[in-house]
Structure formats: structure tokens, C-alpha cells
XYZ file of C-alpha atoms in Angstrom:
571
model
C 23.502 -25.367 27.020
C 21.180 -24.669 29.946
C 18.719 -21.755 29.528
C 20.404 -18.512 30.422
C 23.885 -20.106 30.466
C 24.915 -18.343 27.267
C 24.017 -15.035 28.902
C 26.229 -15.835 31.894
C 29.139 -16.653 29.584
C 28.505 -13.481 27.615
C 28.504 -11.365 30.781
C 31.695 -12.889 32.188
C 34.482 -10.330 31.880
C 32.300 -8.270 29.550
C 32.693 -4.635 28.593
C 29.093 -3.466 29.075
C 29.284 -0.864 26.310
C 30.345 -3.703 23.970
C 27.505 -5.850 25.315
C 25.065 -3.074 24.431
C 26.375 -3.186 20.869
C 25.994 -6.976 20.722
C 22.412 -6.724 21.883
C 21.721 -4.120 19.209
C 23.265 -6.406 16.560
C 20.936 -9.221 17.655
C 17.997 -6.857 17.287
C 19.088 -5.811 13.792
C 19.332 -9.501 12.799
C 15.722 -10.009 13.891
C 16.606 -12.029 17.017
C 14.483 -9.883 19.339
C 13.968 -12.540 22.028
C 17.728 -13.043 22.449
C 18.317 -9.292 22.356
C 15.748 -8.883 25.147
C 17.647 -11.341 27.349
C 20.924 -9.509 26.746
C 19.444 -6.078 27.486
C 17.755 -7.220 30.689
C 20.908 -8.956 31.906
C 23.028 -5.900 31.088
C 20.642 -3.541 32.907
C 20.658 -5.848 35.927
C 24.426 -6.383 36.167
C 26.018 -3.068 35.180
C 26.926 -0.663 37.955
C 26.875 2.316 35.596
C 23.566 4.191 35.937
C 23.764 5.767 32.479
C 24.477 2.413 30.826
C 21.656 0.810 32.809
C 19.111 3.190 31.309
C 20.544 2.743 27.827
C 20.100 -1.025 28.264
C 16.503 -0.332 29.333
C 15.892 1.754 26.193
C 17.153 -1.131 24.049
C 15.025 -3.530 26.101
C 12.014 -1.447 25.051
C 13.083 -1.696 21.392
C 13.191 -5.483 21.689
C 9.732 -5.459 23.294
C 8.387 -3.339 20.412
C 9.700 -5.944 17.960
C 7.982 -8.664 19.988
C 4.656 -6.785 19.988
C 4.740 -5.885 23.705
C 3.975 -2.239 23.082
C 2.379 -1.239 26.403
C 5.334 -2.568 28.370
C 7.726 -0.848 25.957
C 5.966 2.512 26.387
C 6.142 2.239 30.176
C 9.904 1.608 30.054
C 10.548 4.397 27.542
C 8.657 6.889 29.706
C 10.973 5.931 32.573
C 14.060 6.222 30.325
C 13.133 9.777 29.272
C 12.531 10.801 32.888
C 15.836 9.218 33.978
C 17.738 11.000 31.198
C 16.363 14.352 32.330
C 17.105 13.594 35.995
C 20.672 12.472 35.229
C 21.176 15.397 32.868
C 22.291 12.876 30.253
C 21.079 13.762 26.743
C 22.148 10.400 25.305
C 19.797 8.498 27.624
C 16.970 10.967 26.986
C 17.528 10.781 23.220
C 17.416 6.963 23.390
C 14.017 7.298 25.045
C 12.571 9.712 22.488
C 13.934 7.638 19.611
C 12.278 4.506 21.035
C 9.022 6.440 21.447
C 9.261 7.470 17.776
C 9.633 3.823 16.749
C 6.699 2.847 18.934
C 4.386 5.543 17.568
C 5.307 4.606 13.995
C 4.475 0.955 14.695
C 1.149 2.034 16.214
C 0.175 3.910 13.054
C 0.800 7.436 14.376
C 3.416 8.787 11.924
C 2.841 12.463 12.793
C 3.419 11.734 16.472
C 6.503 9.634 15.655
C 7.985 12.584 13.730
C 7.490 14.776 16.805
C 9.346 12.214 18.950
C 12.256 11.907 16.509
C 12.542 15.705 16.357
C 12.792 15.857 20.169
C 15.772 13.530 19.894
C 17.368 15.729 17.196
C 17.058 18.750 19.485
C 19.370 17.007 22.004
C 22.557 17.655 20.043
C 24.844 16.038 22.636
C 22.620 12.975 22.838
C 22.442 11.944 19.204
C 25.775 10.156 19.305
C 27.295 11.253 15.998
C 26.343 11.796 12.389
C 25.509 8.154 11.690
C 22.838 8.101 14.380
C 21.509 11.434 13.129
C 21.285 9.986 9.612
C 19.271 7.049 10.966
C 16.834 9.441 12.659
C 16.344 11.462 9.455
C 15.722 8.232 7.548
C 12.984 7.298 10.012
C 11.485 10.774 9.744
C 11.462 10.345 5.960
C 9.638 7.019 6.273
C 7.051 8.615 8.563
C 6.507 11.559 6.187
C 6.163 9.106 3.291
C 3.444 7.277 5.235
C 1.433 10.465 5.673
C 1.772 11.293 1.965
C 3.965 14.339 2.551
C 6.340 13.362 -0.223
C 8.304 16.603 -0.439
C 9.057 16.514 3.300
C 10.012 12.826 2.979
C 12.427 13.669 0.164
C 14.025 16.465 2.236
C 14.515 14.064 5.177
C 16.048 11.333 2.995
C 18.417 13.864 1.397
C 19.581 15.075 4.835
C 20.291 11.463 5.783
C 22.113 10.936 2.473
C 24.395 13.939 3.056
C 25.290 12.653 6.525
C 26.113 9.163 5.235
C 28.196 10.701 2.430
C 30.121 12.791 4.977
C 30.919 9.594 6.911
C 31.618 7.620 3.684
C 29.229 4.829 4.731
C 28.359 3.071 1.478
C 25.547 0.966 2.938
C 23.783 4.100 4.200
C 24.394 5.990 0.943
C 22.953 3.131 -1.133
C 19.969 2.800 1.215
C 19.061 6.465 0.974
C 19.430 6.516 -2.812
C 17.150 3.475 -2.934
C 14.549 5.241 -0.757
C 14.787 8.432 -2.831
C 14.411 6.445 -6.057
C 11.307 4.684 -4.750
C 9.859 8.060 -3.791
C 10.426 9.386 -7.319
C 8.833 6.232 -8.784
C 5.777 6.797 -6.606
C 5.463 10.302 -8.079
C 5.918 9.042 -11.637
C 9.299 10.797 -12.018
C 10.906 7.793 -13.671
C 14.074 9.494 -14.975
C 14.955 10.870 -11.532
C 14.211 7.470 -9.989
C 16.500 5.781 -12.504
C 19.314 8.237 -11.712
C 18.970 7.518 -7.966
C 19.070 3.739 -8.430
C 22.074 3.988 -10.784
C 23.923 6.179 -8.265
C 23.154 3.603 -5.579
C 24.603 0.823 -7.728
C 27.703 2.920 -8.441
C 28.486 3.105 -4.709
C 29.957 -0.379 -4.998
C 29.105 -4.070 -5.000
C 29.835 -4.439 -1.290
C 26.452 -3.083 -0.207
C 23.763 -5.632 0.642
C 21.225 -3.469 -1.177
C 22.503 -4.252 -4.670
C 19.733 -6.780 -5.304
C 17.047 -4.261 -4.289
C 18.607 -1.515 -6.393
C 18.800 -3.737 -9.478
C 15.205 -4.850 -9.006
C 13.980 -1.266 -8.565
C 15.990 -0.077 -11.561
C 14.235 -2.850 -13.489
C 10.882 -1.465 -12.334
C 11.867 1.968 -13.632
C 12.805 0.473 -17.007
C 9.509 -1.426 -17.114
C 7.635 1.838 -16.492
C 9.442 3.215 -19.544
C 8.373 0.037 -21.412
C 12.012 -1.031 -21.866
C 11.026 -4.595 -20.993
C 14.129 -6.365 -22.319
C 16.402 -4.207 -20.124
C 13.975 -4.525 -17.211
C 14.122 -8.331 -17.446
C 17.923 -8.296 -17.638
C 18.181 -6.211 -14.463
C 15.564 -8.256 -12.610
C 17.381 -11.474 -13.575
C 20.620 -10.065 -12.136
C 18.750 -9.158 -8.937
C 17.338 -12.678 -8.783
C 20.806 -14.232 -9.041
C 22.168 -11.966 -6.287
C 19.296 -12.740 -3.956
C 19.593 -16.466 -4.580
C 23.313 -16.262 -3.773
C 22.652 -14.368 -0.527
C 19.891 -16.771 0.561
C 17.238 -14.045 0.621
C 14.287 -16.346 -0.141
C 11.548 -13.721 0.100
C 13.669 -11.375 -2.000
C 13.957 -14.125 -4.617
C 10.182 -14.590 -4.606
C 9.494 -10.853 -4.970
C 11.893 -10.701 -7.911
C 10.049 -13.667 -9.479
C 6.843 -11.617 -9.098
C 8.488 -8.643 -10.836
C 9.661 -10.911 -13.671
C 6.147 -12.335 -13.934
C 4.655 -8.862 -14.263
C 7.171 -7.963 -16.982
C 6.500 -11.202 -18.874
C 2.781 -10.457 -18.691
C 3.302 -6.968 -20.112
C 5.288 -8.512 -22.971
C 2.494 -10.987 -23.715
C 4.504 -14.004 -22.518
C 1.650 -15.477 -20.528
C 3.067 -18.947 -19.817
C 6.419 -17.517 -18.791
C 4.585 -15.165 -16.407
C 2.622 -18.090 -14.936
C 5.897 -19.901 -14.207
C 7.336 -16.894 -12.367
C 4.199 -16.404 -10.263
C 3.993 -20.107 -9.388
C 7.635 -20.172 -8.265
C 7.080 -17.040 -6.170
C 4.026 -18.576 -4.476
C 5.923 -21.782 -3.687
C 8.632 -19.754 -1.908
C 6.126 -17.575 -0.025
C 4.393 -20.737 1.209
C 7.732 -22.313 2.160
C 8.824 -19.246 4.178
C 5.392 -18.708 5.731
C 5.086 -15.295 4.093
C 1.311 -14.830 4.029
C 1.380 -11.079 3.318
C 2.632 -11.432 -0.277
C 0.448 -14.387 -1.252
C -2.945 -12.722 -2.017
C -1.660 -10.233 -4.616
C 0.580 -12.893 -6.211
C -2.365 -15.320 -6.505
C -4.481 -12.587 -8.088
C -1.731 -11.905 -10.647
C -1.414 -15.635 -11.349
C -5.180 -15.948 -11.897
C -5.091 -13.050 -14.374
C -2.418 -14.817 -16.433
C -4.163 -18.229 -16.297
C -7.382 -16.938 -17.916
C -6.039 -17.241 -21.465
C -4.841 -20.839 -20.929
C -7.337 -22.392 -18.551
C -10.263 -20.235 -17.406
C -11.583 -22.890 -15.009
C -8.213 -23.094 -13.262
C -7.992 -19.293 -13.233
C -11.388 -19.156 -11.516
C -10.160 -21.457 -8.717
C -6.961 -19.406 -8.294
C -8.939 -16.136 -8.225
C -11.221 -17.508 -5.510
C -8.195 -18.598 -3.462
C -6.708 -15.106 -3.904
C -10.002 -13.543 -2.838
C -10.216 -15.641 0.329
C -6.577 -14.886 1.210
C -7.054 -11.143 0.574
C -10.177 -11.023 2.757
C -8.398 -12.873 5.586
C -5.369 -10.560 5.348
C -7.501 -7.396 5.011
C -5.798 -6.422 1.737
C -8.297 -4.446 -0.400
C -5.743 -3.858 -3.187
C -5.344 -7.612 -3.688
C -9.076 -8.140 -3.147
C -10.279 -5.967 -6.043
C -7.719 -7.560 -8.364
C -8.837 -11.054 -7.318
C -12.514 -10.159 -7.855
C -11.755 -8.613 -11.230
C -9.815 -11.759 -12.250
C -12.743 -13.910 -11.070
C -15.063 -11.849 -13.269
C -12.811 -12.217 -16.314
C -12.518 -15.983 -15.749
C -16.313 -16.301 -15.448
C -16.766 -14.255 -18.629
C -14.326 -16.551 -20.465
C -16.412 -19.526 -19.260
C -19.558 -17.938 -20.701
C -21.105 -17.128 -17.320
C -21.913 -13.498 -18.091
C -24.319 -12.685 -15.246
C -21.910 -14.034 -12.595
C -19.048 -12.167 -14.262
C -20.945 -8.880 -14.139
C -21.688 -9.417 -10.439
C -17.967 -10.043 -9.792
C -17.024 -6.821 -11.628
C -19.562 -4.911 -9.511
C -17.924 -6.325 -6.347
C -14.486 -5.321 -7.660
C -15.724 -1.772 -8.363
C -17.167 -1.523 -4.847
C -13.834 -2.694 -3.392
C -11.982 0.031 -5.331
C -14.509 2.589 -4.061
C -13.884 1.409 -0.502
C -10.129 1.540 -1.031
C -10.505 5.115 -2.243
C -12.256 6.007 1.003
C -9.265 4.610 2.909
C -6.709 6.468 0.813
C -4.857 9.031 2.955
C -2.003 9.892 0.599
C -0.809 13.189 -0.783
C -2.729 15.269 -3.306
C -0.586 13.875 -6.153
C -1.266 10.301 -5.045
C -5.002 10.878 -4.690
C -5.249 12.524 -8.112
C -3.604 9.473 -9.692
C -5.575 6.997 -7.556
C -7.565 5.561 -10.486
C -4.596 5.471 -12.853
C -4.151 1.691 -12.516
C -7.475 0.769 -10.919
C -9.933 1.266 -13.788
C -9.972 -2.353 -15.030
C -13.156 -3.374 -13.145
C -14.940 -0.197 -14.303
C -14.033 -0.990 -17.913
C -15.128 -4.597 -17.484
C -18.442 -3.495 -15.962
C -18.952 -1.215 -18.987
C -18.089 -4.056 -21.399
C -20.560 -6.377 -19.640
C -23.400 -3.895 -20.248
C -22.209 -3.277 -23.822
C -22.017 -6.981 -24.656
C -25.590 -7.585 -23.564
C -26.699 -4.577 -25.633
C -27.746 -2.319 -22.742
C -26.542 0.949 -24.304
C -28.053 3.363 -21.704
C -26.437 1.449 -18.835
C -23.163 1.248 -20.778
C -23.221 5.051 -21.228
C -23.862 5.626 -17.521
C -20.970 3.312 -16.582
C -18.636 4.973 -19.079
C -19.454 8.447 -17.768
C -19.216 7.329 -14.141
C -15.732 5.983 -14.841
C -14.624 9.318 -16.334
C -16.279 11.268 -13.543
C -14.390 9.300 -10.893
C -11.036 10.240 -12.412
C -11.974 13.881 -13.010
C -13.509 14.156 -9.547
C -10.134 13.384 -7.925
C -8.414 16.046 -10.055
C -11.056 18.613 -9.159
C -10.678 17.772 -5.489
C -6.981 18.632 -5.635
C -7.317 21.908 -7.499
C -10.364 24.137 -7.993
C -12.476 22.641 -5.197
C -9.647 22.659 -2.634
C -9.198 26.394 -3.155
C -12.699 26.918 -1.765
C -11.842 25.318 1.590
C -12.000 27.336 4.761
C -9.141 26.960 7.291
C -11.500 24.844 9.432
C -12.225 22.511 6.504
C -8.518 22.107 5.722
C -7.857 21.260 9.371
C -10.713 18.735 9.371
C -9.450 17.156 6.142
C -5.961 16.762 7.610
C -7.349 15.223 10.812
C -9.532 12.698 8.957
C -6.707 11.643 6.634
C -4.382 11.199 9.614
C -7.010 8.977 11.261
C -7.171 6.727 8.177
C -3.370 6.622 8.009
C -3.229 5.667 11.691
C -5.412 2.577 11.212
C -3.663 1.657 7.957
C -0.337 1.568 9.785
C -1.759 -0.307 12.769
C -3.082 -3.002 10.419
C 0.307 -3.409 8.758
C 2.036 -4.226 12.035
C -0.663 -6.496 13.533
C -0.596 -10.300 13.132
C -3.400 -11.344 15.491
C -6.478 -12.214 13.391
C -9.094 -10.929 15.854
C -7.170 -7.727 16.465
C -6.875 -7.210 12.669
C -10.657 -7.488 12.340
C -11.112 -4.857 15.054
C -8.575 -2.530 13.415
C -10.174 -3.054 9.995
C -13.541 -2.018 11.420
C -12.016 1.133 12.894
C -10.386 1.902 9.569
C -13.745 1.403 7.843
C -15.365 3.889 10.235
C -12.562 6.400 9.607
C -13.000 5.931 5.850
C -16.747 6.491 6.056
C -16.191 9.639 8.119
C -13.805 10.978 5.473
C -16.220 10.045 2.676
C -18.969 11.968 4.474
C -16.646 14.978 4.664
C -15.860 14.698 0.934
C -19.543 14.479 0.114
C -20.313 17.591 2.155
C -17.379 19.506 0.747
C -17.253 18.772 -2.937
C -16.533 15.287 -4.164
C -19.925 13.712 -4.769
C -21.366 16.956 -6.106
C -18.410 17.444 -8.446
C -18.551 13.889 -9.782
C -22.299 14.102 -10.298
C -21.805 17.464 -12.018
C -19.261 15.921 -14.396
C -21.499 12.953 -15.240
C -24.703 14.990 -15.575
C -22.972 17.493 -17.849
C -22.155 14.725 -20.331
C -25.554 13.003 -20.091
C -27.254 16.423 -20.352
C -25.260 17.125 -23.503
C -26.602 13.890 -25.005
C -30.181 14.782 -24.030
C -29.855 18.282 -25.551
C -28.560 16.964 -28.838
C -31.276 14.334 -28.972
C -33.960 16.968 -28.376
C -32.520 19.195 -31.088
C -32.246 16.275 -33.478
C -28.724 17.294 -34.375
C -26.114 14.796 -35.415
C -25.025 11.585 -33.770
C -23.447 11.559 -30.335
C -20.189 9.640 -30.169
C -18.511 8.226 -27.066
C -15.500 5.905 -27.200
C -14.433 3.436 -24.504
C -11.319 1.267 -24.783
C -11.092 -1.836 -22.582
C -8.124 -4.199 -22.294
C -8.773 -5.993 -25.603
C -11.803 -4.293 -27.211
C -12.815 -0.836 -28.398
C -16.409 0.433 -28.316
C -18.430 3.364 -29.621
C -21.675 4.691 -28.138
C -24.053 6.437 -30.531
C -27.199 8.387 -29.688
C -29.968 10.096 -31.629
C -33.726 10.645 -31.239
C -34.363 6.931 -31.379
C -32.144 6.223 -28.357
C -28.671 4.824 -27.707
C -26.705 2.141 -29.485
C -23.425 0.546 -28.466
C -21.168 -0.766 -31.225
C -17.999 -2.800 -30.959
C -15.389 -1.382 -33.333
C -13.909 -3.610 -36.000
C -10.423 -3.565 -34.473
C -9.091 -4.567 -31.083
C -7.361 -2.255 -28.626
C -3.832 -3.207 -29.705
C -4.571 -2.605 -33.405
C -6.309 0.711 -32.665
C -3.287 1.895 -30.660
C -0.953 0.763 -33.458
C -2.904 2.742 -36.076
C -3.073 5.851 -33.898
C 0.697 5.677 -33.302
C 1.326 5.242 -37.051
C -0.761 8.361 -37.740
C 1.092 10.418 -35.101
C 4.448 9.243 -36.450
C 3.526 10.119 -40.044
C 2.367 13.614 -39.042
C 5.463 14.154 -36.899
C 7.768 13.122 -39.760
C 5.798 15.176 -42.330
C 5.225 11.950 -44.208
C 2.425 12.147 -46.792
C 1.445 8.655 -45.695
C -0.443 10.410 -42.909
C -3.366 10.755 -45.377
C -3.627 6.968 -45.708
C -3.376 6.522 -41.932
C -6.012 9.219 -41.332
C -8.400 7.531 -43.736
C -7.878 4.181 -42.027
C -8.642 5.726 -38.609
C -11.701 7.495 -40.031
C -13.121 4.209 -41.339
C -12.594 2.549 -37.952
C -13.753 5.377 -35.684
C -16.356 7.309 -37.699
C -17.449 4.811 -40.320
C -19.837 2.832 -38.073
C -21.800 6.045 -37.323
C -22.420 6.954 -40.963
């Protein structure tokens, strides 16, 4: 068919309102170029002025999807002006909604919320409860981006109520999925599980069933119910394979790999990660490859450290190219562990130091809510522990102590920032903090939507500058001083006890597979590896807690066993 011929056939005898719907359907299916043709043809051919401007608004949406943001903004400005001139709220609302989408894509979530709210104010222009639900969903996404989780939850719940009123199962399931993910992010696993289960109960007809099953599996994994988590993830995998969702299949393989790793099934995990990578490469999905390669490298260390080292380096290169610091620190940490397994201790320690620095940089770029920032280090302490272990293994007890205390100070520093220290802020400081976090969030979002390599480098540099500006603010306000205060308090306690000649100072550090004790007296520091590994230490501690809880006299035996492990080396 000649270029443009299909448009001519589509226009022949066409109801233009129906044509507008067809163009929107093309856009929803990801066929933005075709949608653009339809919208331009409709705007050109219709004699209805209101419909013409609605076509133009949808033309702008297609341009946003194609990355032509400046052109889209120019059209949307015209649409808003035309809506006001015509006195037609529907046209004006279309313009504000498009502006909201544009601002969100440009990494300006606060501004996008303002645009969506302008649309909501035009009651006659929203076009029914379904459209209003869609707007509230987008507002929720924008709030989630800025870390305002309570506001995001309120927006999602408003959307949910509207979808329930219209009995639209797809919308109901989607909102319950979003709400569940929000609860997971906050660590409220039971509430998340309830949301996902409600979403599944809506009915099998919704296309979100695979996502809901996979997310419910994540919730079960967080509760350490790995058998149930695997069962749910396997169901999700089968559904996604049936629907032809190749990237969905790959992401479920990743989830299964993570679960297998948690269960100690290393080779099974490797198989899942390798299958996921093969699909990501097949579909050209470069965004998911760095983190998957890093996870694969971590699993390969126990089987083939040399191969793991190659995989970690590939993950590192991919993460650097994609500007993904989360994947980058994991890849560097895996490289360090592979080098350590190969007996290359100095290189391993250097890799751990690079991983720590990457986490520190990621922290500077973090613009989330107070809850998110306080839990920032919850799953990012592995390189700190490995750096400690490297110093401990070469017998450098003073350096090991400093690294152990720095690790604790980092975690406590975030908690202090969100509580006691924040209370000391002036209104000007709170305003400055909000502005700096919004700036980081802006560049984070801009990076997510940008595919051009050179443009990504430019955006990454701007994000780095925003992160440094926020770090300078933190340093001035409280953070560095608080962390140093925490660390110096502990080191000062050691010095005081040494000077007094009283007792032995004990400090315990547990890494992934080893447990250590730091001792100090007048003669200096000593670092000792305990006679049990991490898993055995945790097992004994749990046995002691269980015996005490059950009023079982066996607690005496368990207490003695723990004493020999934890205190015995210091006697």
C-alpha cells in the first residue's frame, strides 16, 4: 500500500470522533508514529473546530512519545489557548493533561501535578469518571516520584474508587497493583499482600494478572516464604509466556533467580539469570541488562570465580554506559568478591572501595521521602561489610574498627537526619531542602526518559552537580557532623577505656558468611574471626530466643553455647 494510502482509506466516510478514538488506541499500543499520522490527518480534514483542537492535543501526545518535546509543548500551549477562546473545557483539559504528561517526562513531577490539577478543576472538561481516574493515577505516579508516598496513596485510592464506581476491572486491578507496590516500598508487606490478592480476585480477565502474581511473589519472598513465592512467580511466568510478553517473562525469570539465590540454589539462580539476559538481548532491552548481569556475577562466584569476574566487568561497563549507579555498585561489589575468591586481595579491596564510593554517590542523588532515606542503607551495606572484612583479613584491626564504625554511622546518620536534626531546621532550610531534592528528582526523571547517549551524559553531569549541591547543604546542616559525632563517640569510648585500663572492648561485625569480633586494650586492637559462620551464628541465636520464649530450660545450654562463641575468644 502506498505511503499515506491507509490514512485515506481510514478517513473515507469516517466519523471523526471515532477516528480520534482509533488514534488514541494506536498510541496506547505503542504505535506513536501511526497515531501521529492519524491525528494530523484528522485535524486537517475535520470541519469541527473543537474536534480539530482535540486532534491537535493527541498529536502532541504522539510527539511526546516520539521524543519531540519542544514541538509538543508548542502545540499544547495553542490547544490550551484555543480551549479558553472557544469556551470549551474539554479542549482546555486535553491541553493541561498533555502538559502534565510532558512535564512528567521531563523530570518535573511537581509541575506535572499542577498541570493535572488544572485539568481536574475543569469539571465539564474531564469527560467522565474514567478519565478522572486516569488523571488521579498520573498524579499518584508523580507524587510517588517525589517521594511523597502518603499523597501518592491518596491519589491512587481516589482513582480506585472511581474505577470501582464504573466497575472497570482493568482499572481496579491496576490501582490495587500500584497501591501494593507502594506498600512494599514502605515495608508494609501485609498491606501489600492484601492489595495484590484483591487485585487477583477482580478476575482473570485483566491483563495485569501476571504482574499481580509476580508482585505477590515478591511480598511472599520478603516474608521469607520462598516456596510460595516461587509458586506464584512460576504462575506469572506461564501467563506472560502465554501472552507473548517477552520482557515480562525475562523480569519474572530475574525474580525467580533472586528467590533461588536466597534459598541457596545457586545453579538454579544462574539458569534463571542467563535465560533473562538472553531475552533482554533478543528484545533489545538494554535497561534491564546491567542489574541482571550483576546478579548473575554474584551467583557465579561460588562455581567459577574467573567467569564471575568477566560477568561482573561486563555488568560494570553496561551500568556505566546506561548511567545506572544501583547496578554499578552491585557490579563492583561482585567484581571485588570474585577477585577475593581468586586470591587477589589488594585488587578486591580496591573494588570494594569503588563500590562504597558509588553507594555514597547514589546517596547524594537520593531524593525520596524521609522513610525511604532512613532505610537507604538497608540493602546497600554489602560493600561496606566487604571493605571491613578486607581490612580484618589482612590483620589491620585499627582500620577494620574505623570501617565498622563508619558503616554504623552512615545508617544512624540517616535516621538522625529524619528526626532530631530535622526538628532544628528553620523554614528557610526546609524550603532549601525541598528545592534541592526536587532538582535531583528532576534530573533523575529526565535520565529515565532519555535514550540519546550524549544527552544522557549531559543529564548525568547535571544530576551530579545537583547531588553535590544537596550534599553541601547536608554537610552545612547536620549530616556530616552527625555522622562524625556518632563515629567519634564510639572511637572515643574505646580510647577512654584503654586509658583507664578497664576491661576489653568488644565490637561485633557480621558479613555475608563470616562473623568477627574486635577487641581493644592498652596494647592496641585485635580483630578475631569467630569460630562459626554467619548462618550458624544466626541459627544459635534463634534457638536461644525460641528456648527463652517457650520457657524451655534448654535455654541454659543455648546461652552457654553463645557465650563460648561470642565471649570466649576475649577471655
